[in-house]
Coordinates of C-alpha atoms and ligand atoms in Angstrom, one line a residue:
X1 CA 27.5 -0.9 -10.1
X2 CA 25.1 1.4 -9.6
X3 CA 23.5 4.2 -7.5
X4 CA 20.0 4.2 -6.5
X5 CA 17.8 6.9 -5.3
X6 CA 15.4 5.9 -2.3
X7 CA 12.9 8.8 -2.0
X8 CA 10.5 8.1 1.5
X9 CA 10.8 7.6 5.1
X10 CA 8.6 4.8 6.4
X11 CA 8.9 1.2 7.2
X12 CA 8.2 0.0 3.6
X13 CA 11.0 2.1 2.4
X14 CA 13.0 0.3 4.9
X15 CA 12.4 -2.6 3.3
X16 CA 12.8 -1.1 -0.1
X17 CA 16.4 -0.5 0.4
X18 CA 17.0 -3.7 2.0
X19 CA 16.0 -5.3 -0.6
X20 CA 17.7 -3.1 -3.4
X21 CA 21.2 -3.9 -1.2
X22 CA 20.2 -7.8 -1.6
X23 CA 20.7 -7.5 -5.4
X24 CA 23.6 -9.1 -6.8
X25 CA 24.7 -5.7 -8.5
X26 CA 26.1 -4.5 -5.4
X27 CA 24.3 -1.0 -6.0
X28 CA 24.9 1.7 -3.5
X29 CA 22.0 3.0 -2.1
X30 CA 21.7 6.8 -1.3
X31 CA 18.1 8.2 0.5
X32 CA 16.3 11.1 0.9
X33 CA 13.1 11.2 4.0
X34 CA 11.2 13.6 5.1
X35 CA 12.5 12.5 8.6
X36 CA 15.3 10.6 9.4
X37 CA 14.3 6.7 9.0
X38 CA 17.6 5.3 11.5
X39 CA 16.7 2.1 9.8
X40 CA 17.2 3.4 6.6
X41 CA 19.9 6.0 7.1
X42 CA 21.6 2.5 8.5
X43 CA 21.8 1.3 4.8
X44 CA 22.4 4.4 3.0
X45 CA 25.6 5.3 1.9
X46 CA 24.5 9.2 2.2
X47 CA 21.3 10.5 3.4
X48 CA 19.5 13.8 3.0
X49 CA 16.0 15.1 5.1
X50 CA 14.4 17.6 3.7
X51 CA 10.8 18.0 2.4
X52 CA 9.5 16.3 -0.6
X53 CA 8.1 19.4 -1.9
X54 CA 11.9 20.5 -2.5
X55 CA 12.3 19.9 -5.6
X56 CA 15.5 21.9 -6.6
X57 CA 17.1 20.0 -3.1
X58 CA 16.3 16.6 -4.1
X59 CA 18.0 17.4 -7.9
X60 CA 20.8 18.5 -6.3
X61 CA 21.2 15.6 -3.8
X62 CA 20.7 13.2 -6.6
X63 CA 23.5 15.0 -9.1
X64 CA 26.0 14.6 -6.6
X65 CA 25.8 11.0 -5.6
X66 CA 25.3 10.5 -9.5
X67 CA 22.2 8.1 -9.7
X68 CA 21.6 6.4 -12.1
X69 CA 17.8 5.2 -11.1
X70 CA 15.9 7.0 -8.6
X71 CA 12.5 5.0 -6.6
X72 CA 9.7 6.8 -4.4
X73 CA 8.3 4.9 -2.1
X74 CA 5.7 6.9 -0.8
X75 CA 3.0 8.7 -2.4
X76 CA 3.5 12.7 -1.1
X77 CA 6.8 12.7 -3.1
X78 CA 5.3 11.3 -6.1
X79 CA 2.4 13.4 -6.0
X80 CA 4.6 16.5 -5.5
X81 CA 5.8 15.3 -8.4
X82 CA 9.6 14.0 -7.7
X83 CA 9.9 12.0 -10.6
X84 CA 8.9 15.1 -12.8
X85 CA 12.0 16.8 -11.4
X86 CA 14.6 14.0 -11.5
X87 CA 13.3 13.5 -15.2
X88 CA 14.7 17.5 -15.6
X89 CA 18.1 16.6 -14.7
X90 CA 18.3 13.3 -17.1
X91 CA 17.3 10.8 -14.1
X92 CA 15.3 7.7 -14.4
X93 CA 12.9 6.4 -12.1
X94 CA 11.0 3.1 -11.2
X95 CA 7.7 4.8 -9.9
X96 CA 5.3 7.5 -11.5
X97 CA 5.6 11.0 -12.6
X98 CA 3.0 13.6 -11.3
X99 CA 0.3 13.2 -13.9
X100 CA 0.3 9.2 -14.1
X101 CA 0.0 9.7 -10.5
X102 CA -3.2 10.3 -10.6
X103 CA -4.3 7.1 -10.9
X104 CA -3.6 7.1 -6.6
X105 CA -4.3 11.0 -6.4
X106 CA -8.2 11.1 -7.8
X107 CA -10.2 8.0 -7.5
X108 CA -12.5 10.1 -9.8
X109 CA -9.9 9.8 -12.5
X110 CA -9.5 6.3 -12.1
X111 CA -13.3 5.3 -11.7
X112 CA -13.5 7.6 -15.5
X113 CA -10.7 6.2 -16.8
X114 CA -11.9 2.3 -16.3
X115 CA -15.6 3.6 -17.3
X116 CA -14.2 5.1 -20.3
X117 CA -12.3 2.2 -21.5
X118 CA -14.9 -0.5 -20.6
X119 CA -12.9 -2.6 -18.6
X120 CA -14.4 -4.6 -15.6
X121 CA -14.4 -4.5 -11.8
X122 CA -16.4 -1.0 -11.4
X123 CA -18.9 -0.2 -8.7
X124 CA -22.0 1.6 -8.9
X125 CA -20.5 5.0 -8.7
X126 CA -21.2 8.6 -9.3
X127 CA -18.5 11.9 -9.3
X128 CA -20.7 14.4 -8.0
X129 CA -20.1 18.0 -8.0
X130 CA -23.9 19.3 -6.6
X131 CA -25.9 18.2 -3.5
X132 CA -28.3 17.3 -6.3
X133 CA -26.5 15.3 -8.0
X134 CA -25.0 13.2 -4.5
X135 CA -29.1 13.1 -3.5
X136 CA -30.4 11.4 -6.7
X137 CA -27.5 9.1 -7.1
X138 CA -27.2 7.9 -3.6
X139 CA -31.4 7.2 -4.0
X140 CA -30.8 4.3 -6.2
X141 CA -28.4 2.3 -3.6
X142 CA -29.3 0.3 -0.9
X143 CA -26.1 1.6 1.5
X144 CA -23.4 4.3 0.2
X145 CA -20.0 5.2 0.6
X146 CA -18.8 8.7 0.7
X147 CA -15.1 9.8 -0.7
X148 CA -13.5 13.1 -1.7
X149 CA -11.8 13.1 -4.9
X150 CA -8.2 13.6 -4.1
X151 CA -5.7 12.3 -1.6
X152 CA -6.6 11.9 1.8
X153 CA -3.9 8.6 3.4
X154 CA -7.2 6.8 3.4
X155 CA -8.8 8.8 6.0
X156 CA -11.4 10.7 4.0
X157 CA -13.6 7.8 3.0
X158 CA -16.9 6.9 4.8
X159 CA -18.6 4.1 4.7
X160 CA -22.1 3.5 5.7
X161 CA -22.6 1.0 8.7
X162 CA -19.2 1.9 9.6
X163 CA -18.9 5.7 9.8
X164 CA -22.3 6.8 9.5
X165 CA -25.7 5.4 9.9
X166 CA -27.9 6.4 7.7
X167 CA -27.7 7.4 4.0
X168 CA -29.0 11.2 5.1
X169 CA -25.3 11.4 7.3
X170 CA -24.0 10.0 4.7
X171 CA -24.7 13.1 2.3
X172 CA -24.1 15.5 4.9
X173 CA -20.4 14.6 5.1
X174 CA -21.0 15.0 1.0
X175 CA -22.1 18.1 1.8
X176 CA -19.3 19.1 4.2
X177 CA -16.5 18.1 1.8
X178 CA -18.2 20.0 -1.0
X179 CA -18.0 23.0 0.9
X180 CA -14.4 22.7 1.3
X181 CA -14.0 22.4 -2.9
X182 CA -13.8 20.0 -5.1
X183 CA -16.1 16.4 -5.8
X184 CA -17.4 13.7 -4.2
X185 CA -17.2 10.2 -5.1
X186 CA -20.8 8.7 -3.8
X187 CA -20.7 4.7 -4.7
X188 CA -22.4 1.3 -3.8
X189 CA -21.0 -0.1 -0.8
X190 CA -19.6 -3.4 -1.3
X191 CA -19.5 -6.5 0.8
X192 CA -16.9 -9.3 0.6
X193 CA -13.0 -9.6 1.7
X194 CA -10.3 -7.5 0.5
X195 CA -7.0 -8.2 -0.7
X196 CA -4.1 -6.1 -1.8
X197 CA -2.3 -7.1 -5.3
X198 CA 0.9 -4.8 -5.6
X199 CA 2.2 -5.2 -9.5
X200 CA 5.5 -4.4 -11.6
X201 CA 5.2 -2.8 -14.5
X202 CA 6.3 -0.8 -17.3
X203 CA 3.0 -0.1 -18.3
X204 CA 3.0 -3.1 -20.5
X205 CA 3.7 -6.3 -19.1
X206 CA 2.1 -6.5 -15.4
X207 CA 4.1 -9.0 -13.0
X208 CA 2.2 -9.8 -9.8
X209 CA 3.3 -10.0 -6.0
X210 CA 1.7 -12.7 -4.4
X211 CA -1.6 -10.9 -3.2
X212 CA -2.0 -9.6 0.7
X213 CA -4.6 -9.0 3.1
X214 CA -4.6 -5.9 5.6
X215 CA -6.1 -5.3 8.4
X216 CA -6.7 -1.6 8.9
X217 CA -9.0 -1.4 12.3
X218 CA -6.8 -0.6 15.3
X219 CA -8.4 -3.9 17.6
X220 CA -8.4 -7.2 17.5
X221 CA -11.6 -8.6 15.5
X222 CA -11.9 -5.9 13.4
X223 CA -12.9 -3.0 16.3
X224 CA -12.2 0.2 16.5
X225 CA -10.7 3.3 14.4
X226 CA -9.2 2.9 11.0
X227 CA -5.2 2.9 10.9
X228 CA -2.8 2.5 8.3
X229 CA -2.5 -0.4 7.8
X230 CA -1.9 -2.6 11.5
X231 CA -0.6 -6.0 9.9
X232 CA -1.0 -7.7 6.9
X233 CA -0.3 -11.7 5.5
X234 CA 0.4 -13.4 2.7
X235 CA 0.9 -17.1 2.2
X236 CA 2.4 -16.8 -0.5
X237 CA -0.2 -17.8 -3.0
X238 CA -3.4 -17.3 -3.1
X239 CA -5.3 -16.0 0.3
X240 CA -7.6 -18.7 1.4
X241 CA -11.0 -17.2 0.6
X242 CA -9.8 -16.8 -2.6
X243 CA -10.0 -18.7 -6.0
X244 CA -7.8 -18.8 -8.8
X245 CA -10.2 -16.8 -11.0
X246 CA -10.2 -14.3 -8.6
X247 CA -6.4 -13.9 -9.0
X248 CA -6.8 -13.7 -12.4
X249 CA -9.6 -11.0 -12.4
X250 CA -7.7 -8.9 -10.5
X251 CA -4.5 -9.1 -12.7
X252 CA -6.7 -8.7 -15.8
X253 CA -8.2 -5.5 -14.5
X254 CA -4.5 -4.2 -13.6
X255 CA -3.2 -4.6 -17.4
X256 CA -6.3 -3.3 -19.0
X257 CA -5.9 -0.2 -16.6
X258 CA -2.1 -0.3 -17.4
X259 CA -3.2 0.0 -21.4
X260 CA -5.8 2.3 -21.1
X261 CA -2.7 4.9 -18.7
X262 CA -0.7 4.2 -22.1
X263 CA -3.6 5.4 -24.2
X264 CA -5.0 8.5 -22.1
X265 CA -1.7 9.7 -20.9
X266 CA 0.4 8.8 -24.7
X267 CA 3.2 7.3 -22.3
X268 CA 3.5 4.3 -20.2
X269 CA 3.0 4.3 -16.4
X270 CA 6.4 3.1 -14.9
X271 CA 6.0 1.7 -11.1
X272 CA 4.3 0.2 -9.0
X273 CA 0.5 -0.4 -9.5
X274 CA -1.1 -1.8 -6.0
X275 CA -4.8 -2.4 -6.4
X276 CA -7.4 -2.5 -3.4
X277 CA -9.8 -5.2 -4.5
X278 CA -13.0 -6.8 -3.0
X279 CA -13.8 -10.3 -3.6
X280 CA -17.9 -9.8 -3.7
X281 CA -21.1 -11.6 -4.7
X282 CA -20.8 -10.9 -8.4
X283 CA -17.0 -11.2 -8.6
X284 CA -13.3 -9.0 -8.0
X285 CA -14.1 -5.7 -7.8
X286 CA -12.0 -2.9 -7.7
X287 CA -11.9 -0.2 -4.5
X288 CA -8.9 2.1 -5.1
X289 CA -5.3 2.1 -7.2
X290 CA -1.9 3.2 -5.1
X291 CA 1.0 4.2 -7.2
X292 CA 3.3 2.7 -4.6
X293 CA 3.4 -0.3 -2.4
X294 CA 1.3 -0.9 0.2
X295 CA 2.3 -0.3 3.9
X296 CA 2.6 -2.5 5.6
X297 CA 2.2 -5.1 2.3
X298 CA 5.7 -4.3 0.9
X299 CA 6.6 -6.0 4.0
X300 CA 5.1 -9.1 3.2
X301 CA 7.0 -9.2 -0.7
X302 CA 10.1 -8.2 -0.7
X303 CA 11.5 -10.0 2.0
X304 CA 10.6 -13.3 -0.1
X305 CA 11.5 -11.4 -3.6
X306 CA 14.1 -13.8 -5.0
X307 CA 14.3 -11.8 -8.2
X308 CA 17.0 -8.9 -8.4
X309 CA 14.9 -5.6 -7.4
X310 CA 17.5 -3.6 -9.7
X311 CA 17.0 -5.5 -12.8
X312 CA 13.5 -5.0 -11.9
X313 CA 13.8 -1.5 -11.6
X314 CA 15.8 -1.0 -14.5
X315 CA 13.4 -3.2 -16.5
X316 CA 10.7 -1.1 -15.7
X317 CA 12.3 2.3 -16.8
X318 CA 13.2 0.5 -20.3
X319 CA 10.1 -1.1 -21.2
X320 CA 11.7 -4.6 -20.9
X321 CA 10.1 -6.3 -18.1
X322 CA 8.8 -9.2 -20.6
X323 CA 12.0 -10.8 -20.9
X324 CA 12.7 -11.1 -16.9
X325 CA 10.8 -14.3 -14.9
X326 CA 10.1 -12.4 -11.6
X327 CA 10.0 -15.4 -8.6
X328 CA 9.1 -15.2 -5.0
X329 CA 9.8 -17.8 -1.9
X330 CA 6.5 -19.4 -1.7
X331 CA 6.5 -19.0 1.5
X332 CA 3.8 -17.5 3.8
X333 CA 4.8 -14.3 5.8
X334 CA 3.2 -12.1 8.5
X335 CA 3.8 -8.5 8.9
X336 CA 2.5 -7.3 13.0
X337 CA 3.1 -3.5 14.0
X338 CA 4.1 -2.2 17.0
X339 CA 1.9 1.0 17.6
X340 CA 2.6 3.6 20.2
X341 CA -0.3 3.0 23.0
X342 CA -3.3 4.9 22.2
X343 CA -2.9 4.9 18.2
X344 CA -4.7 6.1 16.2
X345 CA -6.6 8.6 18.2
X346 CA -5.1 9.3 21.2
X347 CA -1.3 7.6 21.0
X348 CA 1.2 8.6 23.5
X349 CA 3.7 11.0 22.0
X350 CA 7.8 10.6 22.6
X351 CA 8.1 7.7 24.8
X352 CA 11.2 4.9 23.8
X353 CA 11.2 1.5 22.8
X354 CA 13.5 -1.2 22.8
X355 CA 13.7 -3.6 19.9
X356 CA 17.1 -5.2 21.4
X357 CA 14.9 -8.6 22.4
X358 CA 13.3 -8.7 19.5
X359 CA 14.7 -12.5 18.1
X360 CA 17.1 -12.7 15.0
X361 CA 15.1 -14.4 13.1
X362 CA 12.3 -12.3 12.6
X363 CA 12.7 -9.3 10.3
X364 CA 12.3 -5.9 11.7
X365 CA 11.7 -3.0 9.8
X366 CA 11.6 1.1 11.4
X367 CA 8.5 3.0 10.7
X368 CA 7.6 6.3 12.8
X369 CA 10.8 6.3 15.2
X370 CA 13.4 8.7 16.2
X371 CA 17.2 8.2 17.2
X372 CA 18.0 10.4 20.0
X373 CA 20.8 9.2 22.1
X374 CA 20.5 5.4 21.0
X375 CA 17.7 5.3 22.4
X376 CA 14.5 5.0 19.7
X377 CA 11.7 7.1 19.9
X378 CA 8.6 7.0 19.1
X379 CA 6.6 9.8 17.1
X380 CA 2.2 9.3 17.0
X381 CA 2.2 6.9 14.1
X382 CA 2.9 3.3 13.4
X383 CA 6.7 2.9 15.0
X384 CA 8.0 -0.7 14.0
X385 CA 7.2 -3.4 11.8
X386 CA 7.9 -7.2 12.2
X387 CA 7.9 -9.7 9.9
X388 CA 8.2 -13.4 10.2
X389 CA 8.3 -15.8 7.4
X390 CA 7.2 -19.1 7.7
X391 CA 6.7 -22.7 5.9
X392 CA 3.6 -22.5 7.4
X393 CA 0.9 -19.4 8.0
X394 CA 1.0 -20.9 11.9
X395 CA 5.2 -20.6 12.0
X396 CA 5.1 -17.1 10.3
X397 CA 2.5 -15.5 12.6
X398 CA 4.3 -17.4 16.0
X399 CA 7.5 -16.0 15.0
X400 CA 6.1 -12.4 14.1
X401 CA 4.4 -12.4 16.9
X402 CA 7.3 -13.6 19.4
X403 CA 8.9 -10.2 18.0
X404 CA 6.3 -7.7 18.4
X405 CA 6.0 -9.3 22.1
X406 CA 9.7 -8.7 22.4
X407 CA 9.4 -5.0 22.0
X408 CA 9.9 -2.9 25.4
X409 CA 7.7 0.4 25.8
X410 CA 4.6 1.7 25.1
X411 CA 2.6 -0.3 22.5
X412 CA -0.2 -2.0 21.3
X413 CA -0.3 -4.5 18.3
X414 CA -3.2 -6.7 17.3
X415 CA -2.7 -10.1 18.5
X416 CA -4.9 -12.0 15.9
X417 CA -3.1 -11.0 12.4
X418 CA -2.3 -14.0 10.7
X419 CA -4.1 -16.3 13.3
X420 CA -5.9 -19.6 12.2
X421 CA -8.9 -18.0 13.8
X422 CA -8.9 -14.9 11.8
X423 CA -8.4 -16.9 8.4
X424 CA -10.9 -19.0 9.8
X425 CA -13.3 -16.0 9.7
X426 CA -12.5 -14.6 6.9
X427 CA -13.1 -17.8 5.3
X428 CA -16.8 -17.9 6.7
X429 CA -17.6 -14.7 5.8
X430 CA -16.9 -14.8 2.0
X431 CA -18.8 -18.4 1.9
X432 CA -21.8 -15.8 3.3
X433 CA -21.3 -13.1 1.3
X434 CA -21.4 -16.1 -1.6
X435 CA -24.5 -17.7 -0.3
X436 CA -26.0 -14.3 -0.3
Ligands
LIG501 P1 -9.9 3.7 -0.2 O1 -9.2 4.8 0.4 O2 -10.7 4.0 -1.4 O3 -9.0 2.4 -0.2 O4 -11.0 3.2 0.9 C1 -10.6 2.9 2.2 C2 -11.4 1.7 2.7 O5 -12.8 2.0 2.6 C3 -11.3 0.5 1.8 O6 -10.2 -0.3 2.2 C4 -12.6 -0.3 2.1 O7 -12.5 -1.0 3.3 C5 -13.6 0.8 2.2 N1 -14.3 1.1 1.0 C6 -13.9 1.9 0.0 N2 -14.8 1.9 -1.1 C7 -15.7 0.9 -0.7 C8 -16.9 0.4 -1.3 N3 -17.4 0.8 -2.5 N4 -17.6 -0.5 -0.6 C9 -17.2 -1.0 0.6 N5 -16.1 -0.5 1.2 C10 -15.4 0.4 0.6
LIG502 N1 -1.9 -0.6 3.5 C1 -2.6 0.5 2.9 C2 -1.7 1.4 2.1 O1 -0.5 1.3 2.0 O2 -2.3 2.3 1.5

């Protein structure tokens, strides 16, 4: 038996510790959030909120319930550097210490790192530390996209068309987030669809989740404000504007970064690696690297992982994740969130919801939400996830949206995730961007 660590409080934690409680070890599962997850507390066998920057707190939780394996879910804790501090006290973990971390924390570092050790899948891009610099670079590109160089939950990059018109705004935000310190990534913009690919490994052998798409505006069709994350989809395989090759790009970039972590750093990078790729004109390129999985994508993985997430784990920590044959449920799932009304901008704060309708046979995970009197509550971010998993794309997105219908309050969700029409679309527009 054994005791696991869960470090994080959101909906793909939830999901996390569901699926550690699925494995055939019988582990006991102990967690510590930033703010109470009731979904997660649920499962725990002991839970402990506090921040992630307490270091000395979260060594002391984790030598009394005796872990043997500790997992961050999130990427605050791991950039505070969690798994540093559990390696003090003699405690493994599954995800990445503070300096690996950097491969989420500074998409500078990453965008070197690739350059340096010629591997494939790079923009036009330049790290720019003078208005000089940002001006020149950003002459010799059709359209730009702006982004500070540290982490930012994916709100600090611009994009031009979508966030600012012309390339002049462009380098005035430049200018604006030199001022406040530090430099600015200016790169090519890119056109084409994007898929998430979150990866195992122990910084050796790469093992692939079947690769996601997200939809980050808050609206149907693609309108309004960047989110999170409002819904994702997988079918299990690949996406359908996607070909084999592209798969295998985007896998071949992740174990060349994977060797070149091993070479820079002298160690290897133990976690997850969950790389943002675009599907363009000339071929998989790659936008950013998380150290984590991706919210809400973790909901579309592990709830068709057939593997043993513990072995996986453990695997990971001790290099062997070569000998272990990692299968998934080929079967399609679609991940809807329920929003409080008003999200992102202007959400309503503190109102209830009701997930008592919500049918058994959809999964349903706790994101942003409060337990106050049995009664859940909502806070201003993302509140619950739903997840239906289909034989077909059509059944999974019919039963995941029955259950984000089924919630009572509040909320908004985006109807068309995972619709025939939306696939449809995406479809089109990579056969344009192709034609291009
Ligand atoms: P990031 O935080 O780097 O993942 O960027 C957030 C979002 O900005 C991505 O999901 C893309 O939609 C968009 N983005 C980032 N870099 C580029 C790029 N070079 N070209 C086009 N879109 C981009
Ligand atoms: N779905 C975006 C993220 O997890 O960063």
């Amino acid at each position: 038996m054994a005791n696991i660590l869960l470090i994080g409080n959101a909906a793909r934690e939830h999901v996390i510790a569901e699926t550690i409680l699925r494995s055939p070890q019988k582990p006991k599962l102990y967690a510590y959030m930033a703010a109470k997850n009731p979904g997660i507390a649920g499962l725990a066998a002991a839970a402990e909120i506090g921040p992630y920057s307490d270091r000395e707190g979260i060594k002391a939780f984790a030598m009394k319930h005796n872990i043997d394996l500790a997992v961050v879910g999130s990427e605050a804790p791991i950039a505070e550097g969690v798994v540093d501090a559990l390696k003090e006290v003699g405690i493994v973990s599954a995800s990445p210490t503070k300096a690996m971390a950097r491969l989420e924390t500074s998409k500078g570092f990453t965008r070197s790192l690739m350059q340096k050790y010629g591997i494939a899948g790079l923009p036009k891009f330049r790290i720019c530390s003078t208005m000089d610099e940002a001006q020149e670079f950003a002459g010799g590109l059709a359209e730009i996209v702006v982004k500070p160089d540290g982490l930012t939950g994916g709100k600090g990059v611009k994009v031009q068309g979508d966030h600012f018109a012309t390339k002049e705004e462009g380098l005035s935000y430049a200018q604006e987030l030199m001022h406040k310190g530090g430099s600015v990534l200016i790169e090519e913009k890119l056109d084409g669809e994007e898929f998430s690919l979150q990866s195992f490994t122990d910084g050796t052998t790469v093992t692939d989740c079947p690769p996601v798409q997200d939809h980050k505006r808050a609206y149907a069709d693609d309108k309004g404000p960047n989110t999170g994350g409002m819904g994702s989809y997988t079918t299990g395989r690949l996406l359908p504007f996607m070909t084999e090759q592209d798969l295998v790009d985007a896998h071949g970039i992740t174990v060349k970064v994977a060797q070149a972590l091993k070479k820079e750093l002298g160690k290897p990078y133990v976690g997850i690696m969950y790389g943002g790729f675009i599907i363009t004109k000339d071929g998989v390129r790659l936008i950013e690297y998380n150290a984590r999985f991706g919210d809400p994508e973790a909901m579309n993985v592990l709830p068709i992982l057939r593997s043993d997430i513990v072995e996986l784990f453990r695997r990971m920590v001790e290099g062997t994740l070569h000998e272990m044959r990692v299968e998934f449920d080929p079967a399609p799932t679609v991940c809807k969130y329920a929003v409080p009304k008003g999200y992102p901008e202007h959400p309503v704060k503190g109102e209830a919801v009701d997930v008592s309708a919500v049918p058994k046979d959809a999964m349903l995970y706790y994101a942003s939400v409060a337990e106050n009197n049995r009664k859940l509550i909502m806070s201003a971010s993302r509140a619950i996830a739903v997840v239906g998993i289909g034989r077909t794309i059509e059944e999974a997105e019919r039963l995941a949206q029955i259950a984000v219908e089924s919630i009572r309050g509040p909320i908004a969700f985006r109807k068309d995730i995972g619709t025939k029409k939306l696939l449809q679309k995406r479809i089109e527009h990579m056969a344009a961007v192709k034609r291009r």
